[in-house]
Short mmCIF file of C-alpha atoms in Angstrom, two decimals:
data_model
loop_
_atom_site.label_atom_id
_atom_site.label_comp_id
_atom_site.label_asym_id
_atom_site.label_seq_id
_atom_site.Cartn_x
_atom_site.Cartn_y
_atom_site.Cartn_z
CA MET Q 1 -13.41 -0.96 19.74
CA LYS Q 2 -11.38 -2.02 22.77
CA MET Q 3 -12.68 -2.63 26.27
CA TRP Q 4 -10.69 -3.10 29.46
CA ASP Q 5 -12.54 -5.82 31.35
CA LEU Q 6 -12.03 -7.02 34.92
CA ALA Q 7 -10.61 -10.57 35.06
CA ALA Q 8 -10.13 -13.06 37.88
CA ALA Q 9 -7.10 -15.34 38.27
CA GLU Q 10 -7.70 -16.69 34.74
CA ASP Q 11 -7.70 -14.18 31.89
CA ASP Q 12 -11.01 -15.50 30.61
CA ARG Q 13 -12.98 -15.38 33.88
CA ARG Q 14 -14.70 -11.98 33.62
CA PHE Q 15 -16.81 -11.04 36.62
CA SER Q 16 -17.47 -7.29 36.87
CA PRO Q 17 -21.21 -6.50 36.89
CA TYR Q 18 -20.41 -3.09 35.35
CA CYS Q 19 -18.31 -4.60 32.56
CA TRP Q 20 -21.03 -7.17 31.82
CA ARG Q 21 -23.48 -4.30 31.25
CA ILE Q 22 -21.22 -3.10 28.46
CA ARG Q 23 -20.37 -6.52 27.00
CA MET Q 24 -24.11 -7.06 26.59
CA ALA Q 25 -24.67 -3.52 25.30
CA LEU Q 26 -21.99 -3.90 22.63
CA ALA Q 27 -23.48 -7.23 21.53
CA HIS Q 28 -26.94 -5.58 21.48
CA LYS Q 29 -25.54 -2.99 19.08
CA GLY Q 30 -23.78 -5.60 16.98
CA LEU Q 31 -20.43 -3.90 17.60
CA GLU Q 32 -17.27 -5.98 17.58
CA VAL Q 33 -15.01 -5.51 20.58
CA GLU Q 34 -11.59 -6.68 21.66
CA THR Q 35 -11.66 -7.16 25.44
CA ILE Q 36 -8.44 -6.76 27.38
CA PRO Q 37 -8.19 -8.65 30.67
CA TRP Q 38 -7.51 -6.19 33.47
CA ARG Q 39 -7.02 -6.48 37.24
CA PHE Q 40 -7.88 -4.07 40.05
CA THR Q 41 -4.20 -3.28 40.52
CA ASP Q 42 -3.48 -2.54 36.84
CA LYS Q 43 -4.19 1.14 37.41
CA ASP Q 44 -1.46 2.25 34.98
CA ALA Q 45 -3.00 0.35 32.07
CA ILE Q 46 -6.07 2.64 32.13
CA GLY Q 47 -4.32 5.76 33.39
CA PHE Q 48 -5.17 7.42 30.07
CA SER Q 49 -8.82 7.49 31.20
CA GLY Q 50 -7.97 9.74 34.13
CA GLN Q 51 -9.33 7.31 36.72
CA GLY Q 52 -8.82 3.76 37.93
CA LEU Q 53 -11.94 1.66 37.30
CA VAL Q 54 -13.31 -0.44 34.46
CA PRO Q 55 -15.13 -0.64 32.13
CA VAL Q 56 -13.15 1.69 29.90
CA ILE Q 57 -13.65 1.64 26.15
CA ARG Q 58 -11.54 3.06 23.35
CA ASP Q 59 -13.47 3.65 20.16
CA GLY Q 60 -11.12 5.06 17.53
CA ALA Q 61 -9.79 8.24 19.13
CA THR Q 62 -12.50 8.37 21.81
CA GLU Q 63 -12.08 6.99 25.32
CA VAL Q 64 -15.04 6.61 27.64
CA HIS Q 65 -15.20 5.21 31.17
CA ASP Q 66 -18.06 4.47 33.58
CA SER Q 67 -20.71 2.02 32.40
CA TRP Q 68 -23.55 4.57 32.37
CA SER Q 69 -21.50 7.07 30.35
CA ILE Q 70 -20.49 4.32 27.94
CA ALA Q 71 -24.12 3.29 27.40
CA CYS Q 72 -25.10 6.90 26.67
CA TYR Q 73 -22.09 7.28 24.37
CA LEU Q 74 -23.05 4.14 22.45
CA ASP Q 75 -26.64 5.31 21.94
CA ASP Q 76 -25.53 8.81 20.95
CA THR Q 77 -22.84 7.54 18.54
CA TYR Q 78 -24.59 4.44 17.17
CA PRO Q 79 -28.31 5.28 17.34
CA ALA Q 80 -29.47 2.10 15.55
CA LYS Q 81 -30.77 -0.59 17.96
CA PRO Q 82 -31.11 1.82 20.90
CA LEU Q 83 -30.24 0.58 24.36
CA LEU Q 84 -32.63 3.19 25.78
CA GLU Q 85 -35.48 4.23 23.52
CA GLY Q 86 -37.49 7.44 23.80
CA ARG Q 87 -37.06 10.48 26.02
CA GLN Q 88 -38.18 8.84 29.25
CA ALA Q 89 -36.22 5.57 29.12
CA ARG Q 90 -32.81 7.09 29.90
CA PRO Q 91 -33.87 8.86 33.12
CA LEU Q 92 -36.03 5.92 34.21
CA ALA Q 93 -33.18 3.47 33.63
CA TYR Q 94 -30.88 5.79 35.56
CA ALA Q 95 -33.14 5.48 38.63
CA PHE Q 96 -33.35 1.71 37.96
CA LYS Q 97 -29.52 1.54 37.99
CA PHE Q 98 -29.39 3.06 41.48
CA TRP Q 99 -32.09 0.70 42.65
CA VAL Q 100 -30.12 -2.32 41.36
CA GLU Q 101 -26.89 -1.08 42.91
CA SER Q 102 -28.39 -0.14 46.28
CA ALA Q 103 -30.86 -3.02 46.67
CA LEU Q 104 -29.25 -5.97 44.84
CA HIS Q 105 -25.47 -5.61 44.57
CA GLY Q 106 -25.07 -5.81 48.36
CA PRO Q 107 -26.94 -9.09 48.90
CA VAL Q 108 -25.30 -10.67 45.83
CA LEU Q 109 -21.84 -9.69 47.08
CA ARG Q 110 -22.58 -11.08 50.55
CA ALA Q 111 -23.85 -14.31 48.98
CA ILE Q 112 -20.72 -14.94 46.89
CA LEU Q 113 -17.93 -13.19 48.79
CA PRO Q 114 -15.81 -16.21 49.84
CA ASP Q 115 -15.99 -17.59 46.30
CA LEU Q 116 -15.29 -14.19 44.77
CA PHE Q 117 -12.24 -13.64 46.94
CA ALA Q 118 -10.91 -17.12 46.11
CA ALA Q 119 -11.34 -16.45 42.39
CA LEU Q 120 -9.34 -13.18 42.35
CA HIS Q 121 -5.89 -12.96 40.81
CA GLU Q 122 -3.28 -13.27 43.54
CA LYS Q 123 -1.96 -9.77 42.83
CA ASP Q 124 -5.45 -8.30 43.49
CA LYS Q 125 -6.24 -9.95 46.81
CA ALA Q 126 -4.57 -7.47 49.16
CA TYR Q 127 -6.06 -4.50 47.26
CA PHE Q 128 -9.53 -6.05 47.27
CA ARG Q 129 -9.43 -6.89 50.96
CA GLU Q 130 -8.16 -3.48 52.00
CA SER Q 131 -10.51 -1.41 49.81
CA ARG Q 132 -13.62 -3.47 50.62
CA GLU Q 133 -12.93 -3.73 54.34
CA LYS Q 134 -12.53 0.05 54.39
CA ARG Q 135 -15.79 0.51 52.45
CA PHE Q 136 -17.81 -1.87 54.65
CA GLY Q 137 -16.08 -1.19 57.97
CA ARG Q 138 -15.94 -4.95 58.53
CA THR Q 139 -13.69 -7.84 57.54
CA LEU Q 140 -14.50 -9.76 54.36
CA GLU Q 141 -15.21 -12.79 56.53
CA GLU Q 142 -17.82 -10.82 58.48
CA VAL Q 143 -19.45 -9.40 55.33
CA GLY Q 144 -19.62 -12.81 53.64
CA GLY Q 145 -20.43 -14.81 56.74
CA ASP Q 146 -24.06 -15.70 56.07
CA PRO Q 147 -24.69 -16.47 52.38
CA LYS Q 148 -28.06 -18.12 53.10
CA LYS Q 149 -29.38 -14.96 54.69
CA ALA Q 150 -27.96 -12.88 51.81
CA VAL Q 151 -29.73 -15.07 49.24
CA ALA Q 152 -33.02 -14.68 51.14
CA GLU Q 153 -32.54 -10.89 51.23
CA LEU Q 154 -31.81 -10.83 47.50
CA ARG Q 155 -34.99 -12.75 46.68
CA THR Q 156 -37.08 -10.35 48.76
CA ALA Q 157 -35.36 -7.29 47.30
CA LEU Q 158 -36.04 -8.50 43.74
CA LEU Q 159 -39.81 -7.88 44.06
CA PRO Q 160 -40.07 -4.84 41.73
CA ALA Q 161 -38.12 -6.59 38.96
CA ARG Q 162 -40.05 -9.81 39.49
CA GLN Q 163 -43.40 -8.05 39.17
CA ALA Q 164 -42.24 -6.32 35.99
CA LEU Q 165 -41.08 -9.69 34.58
CA VAL Q 166 -44.49 -11.23 35.21
CA GLN Q 167 -45.87 -8.59 32.84
CA SER Q 168 -43.27 -8.67 30.06
CA PRO Q 169 -40.34 -10.90 29.04
CA PHE Q 170 -37.74 -8.20 29.68
CA VAL Q 171 -37.55 -5.28 32.12
CA SER Q 172 -37.40 -3.08 29.00
CA GLY Q 173 -40.53 -4.71 27.51
CA GLY Q 174 -40.75 -7.12 24.60
CA ALA Q 175 -37.02 -6.91 23.84
CA PRO Q 176 -33.97 -6.44 26.08
CA GLY Q 177 -32.56 -2.97 26.73
CA PHE Q 178 -29.94 -1.39 28.93
CA ALA Q 179 -32.07 -1.78 32.07
CA ASP Q 180 -31.93 -5.54 31.50
CA TYR Q 181 -28.15 -5.43 31.21
CA ILE Q 182 -28.01 -3.45 34.47
CA LEU Q 183 -30.12 -6.07 36.26
CA PHE Q 184 -28.17 -8.91 34.63
CA GLY Q 185 -24.82 -7.55 35.90
CA PRO Q 186 -24.99 -8.90 39.47
CA PHE Q 187 -26.25 -12.31 38.28
CA GLN Q 188 -23.38 -12.71 35.84
CA TRP Q 189 -20.96 -11.41 38.51
CA ALA Q 190 -22.12 -14.29 40.73
CA ARG Q 191 -22.19 -16.88 37.97
CA ALA Q 192 -18.58 -16.12 36.97
CA VAL Q 193 -17.11 -16.95 40.36
CA SER Q 194 -19.59 -18.89 42.47
CA PRO Q 195 -21.80 -22.00 42.39
CA GLN Q 196 -24.15 -20.23 44.82
CA ARG Q 197 -27.80 -20.73 43.86
CA LEU Q 198 -29.35 -17.25 43.82
CA LEU Q 199 -32.79 -17.99 42.33
CA GLU Q 200 -35.37 -20.75 42.47
CA PRO Q 201 -36.36 -22.17 39.07
CA ASP Q 202 -40.01 -21.11 39.56
CA ASP Q 203 -38.99 -17.46 40.02
CA PRO Q 204 -39.90 -15.30 36.97
CA VAL Q 205 -36.44 -13.74 37.41
CA PHE Q 206 -34.91 -17.18 36.83
CA ALA Q 207 -36.69 -17.54 33.46
CA TRP Q 208 -35.61 -14.01 32.52
CA ARG Q 209 -31.99 -14.84 33.41
CA GLU Q 210 -32.22 -17.87 31.11
CA ARG Q 211 -33.35 -15.56 28.31
CA MET Q 212 -30.45 -13.21 29.06
CA LEU Q 213 -27.95 -16.08 29.05
CA ASP Q 214 -29.23 -17.12 25.60
CA LEU Q 215 -28.90 -13.68 23.99
CA TYR Q 216 -26.31 -12.98 21.28
CA GLY Q 217 -25.39 -16.60 20.64
CA GLY Q 218 -25.11 -17.40 24.34
CA LEU Q 219 -22.47 -14.72 24.96
CA ALA Q 220 -23.01 -14.78 28.72
CA ARG Q 221 -23.79 -18.50 29.01
CA ASN Q 222 -20.60 -19.45 27.15
CA ALA Q 223 -18.45 -17.19 29.33
CA LYS Q 224 -16.40 -18.96 31.98
CA GLY Q 225 -18.52 -19.49 35.07
CA TYR Q 226 -20.76 -21.92 36.89
CA PRO Q 227 -23.92 -23.39 35.43
CA VAL Q 228 -27.19 -22.08 36.86
CA TRP Q 229 -29.69 -24.68 38.07
CA ALA Q 230 -32.57 -25.49 35.78
CA MET S 1 -64.83 12.08 32.54
CA LYS S 2 -65.76 11.11 36.10
CA MET S 3 -63.40 9.81 38.74
CA TRP S 4 -64.29 8.27 42.10
CA ASP S 5 -61.70 9.66 44.49
CA LEU S 6 -61.00 8.67 48.10
CA ALA S 7 -61.96 11.42 50.58
CA ALA S 8 -61.33 11.90 54.28
CA ALA S 9 -63.87 13.31 56.76
CA GLU S 10 -64.25 16.40 54.57
CA ASP S 11 -65.34 15.89 50.96
CA ASP S 12 -62.46 17.99 49.68
CA ARG S 13 -59.61 16.28 51.56
CA ARG S 14 -58.37 13.75 48.99
CA PHE S 15 -55.56 11.52 50.17
CA SER S 16 -55.23 8.33 48.13
CA PRO S 17 -51.74 8.02 46.55
CA TYR S 18 -53.28 5.94 43.75
CA CYS S 19 -55.98 8.54 43.04
CA TRP S 20 -53.38 11.32 43.03
CA ARG S 21 -51.50 9.48 40.27
CA ILE S 22 -54.62 9.78 38.13
CA ARG S 23 -55.52 13.36 39.12
CA MET S 24 -52.06 14.39 37.96
CA ALA S 25 -52.24 12.20 34.85
CA LEU S 26 -55.57 13.74 33.79
CA ALA S 27 -54.16 17.24 34.30
CA HIS S 28 -51.06 16.22 32.30
CA LYS S 29 -53.36 15.22 29.44
CA GLY S 30 -55.41 18.40 29.78
CA LEU S 31 -58.55 16.33 30.34
CA GLU S 32 -61.38 17.79 32.44
CA VAL S 33 -62.64 15.55 35.19
CA GLU S 34 -65.46 15.60 37.71
CA THR S 35 -64.20 13.94 40.89
CA ILE S 36 -66.70 12.25 43.16
CA PRO S 37 -65.75 12.00 46.84
CA TRP S 38 -65.80 8.35 47.88
CA ARG S 39 -65.10 6.50 51.13
CA PHE S 40 -63.66 3.03 51.73
CA THR S 41 -67.08 1.77 52.79
CA ASP S 42 -68.93 3.12 49.73
CA LYS S 43 -68.44 -0.20 47.93
CA ASP S 44 -71.87 -0.04 46.29
CA ALA S 45 -71.11 3.27 44.58
CA ILE S 46 -68.39 1.62 42.44
CA GLY S 47 -69.98 -1.83 42.28
CA PHE S 48 -70.33 -1.31 38.50
CA SER S 49 -66.52 -1.66 38.24
CA GLY S 50 -66.64 -5.23 39.54
CA GLN S 51 -64.36 -4.48 42.48
CA GLY S 52 -64.15 -2.24 45.53
CA LEU S 53 -61.18 0.14 45.24
CA VAL S 54 -60.55 3.56 43.73
CA PRO S 55 -59.50 5.19 41.49
CA VAL S 56 -62.27 4.27 39.09
CA ILE S 57 -62.94 6.42 36.03
CA ARG S 58 -65.92 6.57 33.71
CA ASP S 59 -65.10 8.02 30.31
CA GLY S 60 -68.26 8.05 28.22
CA ALA S 61 -69.34 4.42 28.13
CA THR S 62 -65.97 3.09 29.30
CA GLU S 63 -65.16 2.27 32.93
CA VAL S 64 -61.63 1.59 34.06
CA HIS S 65 -60.28 0.84 37.52
CA ASP S 66 -56.76 0.41 38.92
CA SER S 67 -54.38 3.34 38.54
CA TRP S 68 -51.93 1.51 36.26
CA SER S 69 -54.72 0.33 33.95
CA ILE S 70 -56.15 3.85 33.89
CA ALA S 71 -52.77 5.35 32.92
CA CYS S 72 -52.41 2.82 30.07
CA TYR S 73 -56.00 3.48 29.00
CA LEU S 74 -55.38 7.24 28.92
CA ASP S 75 -52.22 6.88 26.79
CA ASP S 76 -53.92 4.41 24.45
CA THR S 77 -57.08 6.53 24.08
CA TYR S 78 -55.55 10.02 24.16
CA PRO S 79 -52.04 9.58 22.70
CA ALA S 80 -51.17 13.30 22.71
CA LYS S 81 -48.98 14.34 25.66
CA PRO S 82 -47.98 10.77 26.51
CA LEU S 83 -47.65 9.81 30.16
CA LEU S 84 -45.20 7.09 29.12
CA GLU S 85 -43.29 7.71 25.92
CA GLY S 86 -41.58 5.09 23.77
CA ARG S 87 -41.61 1.29 23.97
CA GLN S 88 -39.40 1.00 27.06
CA ALA S 89 -40.99 3.61 29.34
CA ARG S 90 -44.12 1.60 30.13
CA PRO S 91 -42.31 -1.54 31.36
CA LEU S 92 -39.65 0.52 33.17
CA ALA S 93 -42.31 2.61 34.93
CA TYR S 94 -44.12 -0.60 35.84
CA ALA S 95 -41.02 -1.80 37.73
CA PHE S 96 -40.68 1.70 39.21
CA LYS S 97 -44.28 1.48 40.49
CA PHE S 98 -43.49 -1.72 42.41
CA TRP S 99 -40.36 -0.14 43.80
CA VAL S 100 -42.34 2.89 45.05
CA GLU S 101 -45.05 0.71 46.56
CA SER S 102 -42.68 -1.77 48.21
CA ALA S 103 -39.96 0.64 49.35
CA LEU S 104 -41.76 3.95 50.03
CA HIS S 105 -45.46 3.43 50.77
CA GLY S 106 -44.67 1.50 53.95
CA PRO S 107 -42.42 4.12 55.61
CA VAL S 108 -44.77 6.95 54.58
CA LEU S 109 -47.76 5.13 56.07
CA ARG S 110 -45.89 4.44 59.30
CA ALA S 111 -44.85 8.11 59.47
CA ILE S 112 -48.40 9.48 59.13
CA LEU S 113 -50.61 6.73 60.49
CA PRO S 114 -52.01 8.47 63.61
CA ASP S 115 -52.80 11.59 61.54
CA LEU S 116 -54.25 9.53 58.71
CA PHE S 117 -56.52 7.61 61.03
CA ALA S 118 -57.71 10.82 62.69
CA ALA S 119 -58.51 12.35 59.29
CA LEU S 120 -60.70 9.47 58.08
CA HIS S 121 -64.47 9.80 57.79
CA GLU S 122 -66.10 8.32 60.89
CA LYS S 123 -67.87 5.70 58.82
CA ASP S 124 -64.52 4.43 57.47
CA LYS S 125 -62.62 4.06 60.73
CA ALA S 126 -63.71 0.55 61.71
CA TYR S 127 -63.16 -0.73 58.16
CA PHE S 128 -59.73 0.87 57.95
CA ARG S 129 -58.62 -0.47 61.33
CA GLU S 130 -59.83 -3.99 60.65
CA SER S 131 -58.47 -4.28 57.09
CA ARG S 132 -55.07 -2.75 57.90
CA GLU S 133 -54.57 -4.62 61.16
CA LYS S 134 -55.31 -7.83 59.27
CA ARG S 135 -52.83 -6.83 56.52
CA PHE S 136 -50.03 -5.89 58.90
CA GLY S 137 -50.71 -8.45 61.63
CA ARG S 138 -50.33 -5.63 64.19
CA THR S 139 -52.50 -2.89 65.68
CA LEU S 140 -52.50 0.52 64.00
CA GLU S 141 -50.89 1.92 67.13
CA GLU S 142 -48.00 -0.56 66.79
CA VAL S 143 -47.55 0.14 63.07
CA GLY S 144 -47.56 3.93 63.57
CA GLY S 145 -45.69 3.95 66.84
CA ASP S 146 -42.36 5.39 65.70
CA PRO S 147 -42.83 8.12 63.04
CA LYS S 148 -39.24 9.39 63.48
CA LYS S 149 -37.81 6.01 62.59
CA ALA S 150 -40.23 5.75 59.65
CA VAL S 151 -39.11 9.14 58.29
CA ALA S 152 -35.46 8.07 58.57
CA GLU S 153 -36.25 4.83 56.70
CA LEU S 154 -38.07 6.76 54.00
CA ARG S 155 -35.12 9.10 53.44
CA THR S 156 -32.73 6.15 53.11
CA ALA S 157 -35.10 4.25 50.82
CA LEU S 158 -35.42 7.27 48.49
CA LEU S 159 -31.82 6.95 47.27
CA PRO S 160 -32.54 5.70 43.71
CA ALA S 161 -35.07 8.50 43.09
CA ARG S 162 -32.78 11.06 44.69
CA GLN S 163 -29.86 10.09 42.45
CA ALA S 164 -32.09 10.30 39.38
CA LEU S 165 -33.30 13.74 40.48
CA VAL S 166 -29.74 15.01 40.79
CA GLN S 167 -29.38 14.24 37.08
CA SER S 168 -32.70 15.58 35.73
CA PRO S 169 -35.57 17.73 37.05
CA PHE S 170 -38.08 14.88 36.86
CA VAL S 171 -37.81 11.11 37.21
CA SER S 172 -39.10 10.98 33.63
CA GLY S 173 -36.44 13.44 32.42
CA GLY S 174 -36.89 17.07 31.41
CA ALA S 175 -40.67 16.95 31.82
CA PRO S 176 -42.91 15.05 34.23
CA GLY S 177 -44.38 11.69 33.28
CA PHE S 178 -46.35 8.93 34.91
CA ALA S 179 -43.34 7.73 36.93
CA ASP S 180 -43.30 11.16 38.59
CA TYR S 181 -46.99 10.86 39.44
CA ILE S 182 -46.32 7.43 40.94
CA LEU S 183 -43.53 8.81 43.12
CA PHE S 184 -45.59 11.88 44.01
CA GLY S 185 -48.50 9.76 45.27
CA PRO S 186 -47.14 8.94 48.73
CA PHE S 187 -45.99 12.54 49.30
CA GLN S 188 -49.41 13.93 48.48
CA TRP S 189 -51.01 11.18 50.58
CA ALA S 190 -48.98 12.45 53.53
CA ARG S 191 -49.50 16.13 52.78
CA ALA S 192 -53.30 15.72 52.69
CA VAL S 193 -53.59 14.42 56.22
CA SER S 194 -50.41 15.12 58.20
CA PRO S 195 -48.04 17.94 59.17
CA GLN S 196 -45.24 15.34 59.38
CA ARG S 197 -42.03 16.62 57.78
CA LEU S 198 -40.91 13.90 55.39
CA LEU S 199 -38.02 15.64 53.58
CA GLU S 200 -35.27 18.10 54.42
CA PRO S 201 -35.21 21.25 52.25
CA ASP S 202 -31.70 20.41 50.94
CA ASP S 203 -32.89 17.04 49.61
CA PRO S 204 -33.17 17.00 45.78
CA VAL S 205 -36.45 15.14 46.31
CA PHE S 206 -37.76 18.18 48.20
CA ALA S 207 -37.06 20.48 45.24
CA TRP S 208 -38.70 17.97 42.91
CA ARG S 209 -41.78 17.84 45.15
CA GLU S 210 -41.98 21.64 44.94
CA ARG S 211 -41.98 21.36 41.15
CA MET S 212 -44.71 18.73 41.33
CA LEU S 213 -46.82 20.89 43.65
CA ASP S 214 -46.55 23.76 41.14
CA LEU S 215 -47.68 21.74 38.11
CA TYR S 216 -51.00 22.43 36.40
CA GLY S 217 -51.73 25.69 38.16
CA GLY S 218 -50.81 24.30 41.56
CA LEU S 219 -53.38 21.50 41.38
CA ALA S 220 -51.73 19.52 44.18
CA ARG S 221 -50.55 22.52 46.20
CA ASN S 222 -54.04 24.03 46.24
CA ALA S 223 -55.63 20.78 47.35
CA LYS S 224 -56.61 20.61 51.03
CA GLY S 225 -53.62 19.57 53.08
CA TYR S 226 -50.72 20.78 55.16
CA PRO S 227 -48.02 23.10 53.86
CA VAL S 228 -44.61 21.53 53.25
CA TRP S 229 -41.62 23.23 54.86
CA ALA S 230 -39.50 25.43 52.65
#
């Protein structure tokens, strides 16, 4: 199994929230993977996938891109240790994914943007600035201008996940599942590139993130990034 | 099975989003129920439950209150036709519930508030005004002052559900489940008391609501309320 994985200036600083979903999912399945550092501008390297974004995996003769499609592929191909268990979990996690992306990715990006931009590989900076300024209709400096406010927005927006994590140790229940890896993505994105403090230690989401960082021999905690406050 | 169910001025106008979750859940299970019209100020009538809100059900010698607890009780006691299937669906739907309540109940209430207040039983109006004005820190007229803006906010906030409903006919997948009844609650709340148009016909959420209104012999569509635009 090979996975093309977004890297910052250093090969071993991996920061994509979408790629982290799949790193965690592969570890959940107990599948070995060789990750290949990739930058936004390395479009040719994944041209075989017919599109230009990571994660992309190659599993024998099969190539899959898009983190949701990869998760479904993994469960369909390797049904042991399901990421999404039972007929309702896949559609419910699909709605959860759009909630995470629409409610949480924005505030996390705004909270870490100066650090994220500084961490990028030099060859990616112009691409990142141009594509993101087009997407947001504002300069990066405007988008990332008020990290304190972004952190406050994130903490408010986290309410549904927080309430779920008061009830059970993982969003998926007693054990982690793909919904947890979806929610973990933006936190690991931040941790890889920024010392920004996103959560207070008394937040149930903080304790959950600790559990996520400990999974699979500390896969995420041992990855290059900044410590989280305890 | 008996269920105490919030009613408006007329006994047969039932508008609580939490009670609708359970009406639909009981129909899903194929369980017969006698519903007892109840008003906010009828605290004594459900005093046996140790609290003052509906839904409350009495199933033989067992009394259960709180819609989430009732759903779990129904699945635990009557496991056929599960509302939440598999180990992950219950925690995922629990997060979904908090998303619906925090992201959607507010805009729906603001969109229908003048109609809702007008529909209440006379004996409930002072209680409703006092409790809600205390909760919101504003007068009912201030909270419900801009229904157009509230409808626009609702449509934006619906994005995660809308994306899920592009992928599958129900939030729970190929067949409805408790997450669908949670999402349906605020729409049926509105429909019971207000002609306010919450959704455009080309919205995938509109088509889903049509499917929900048709379930169980048109249980929700035949309930007293306003037609939805088609």
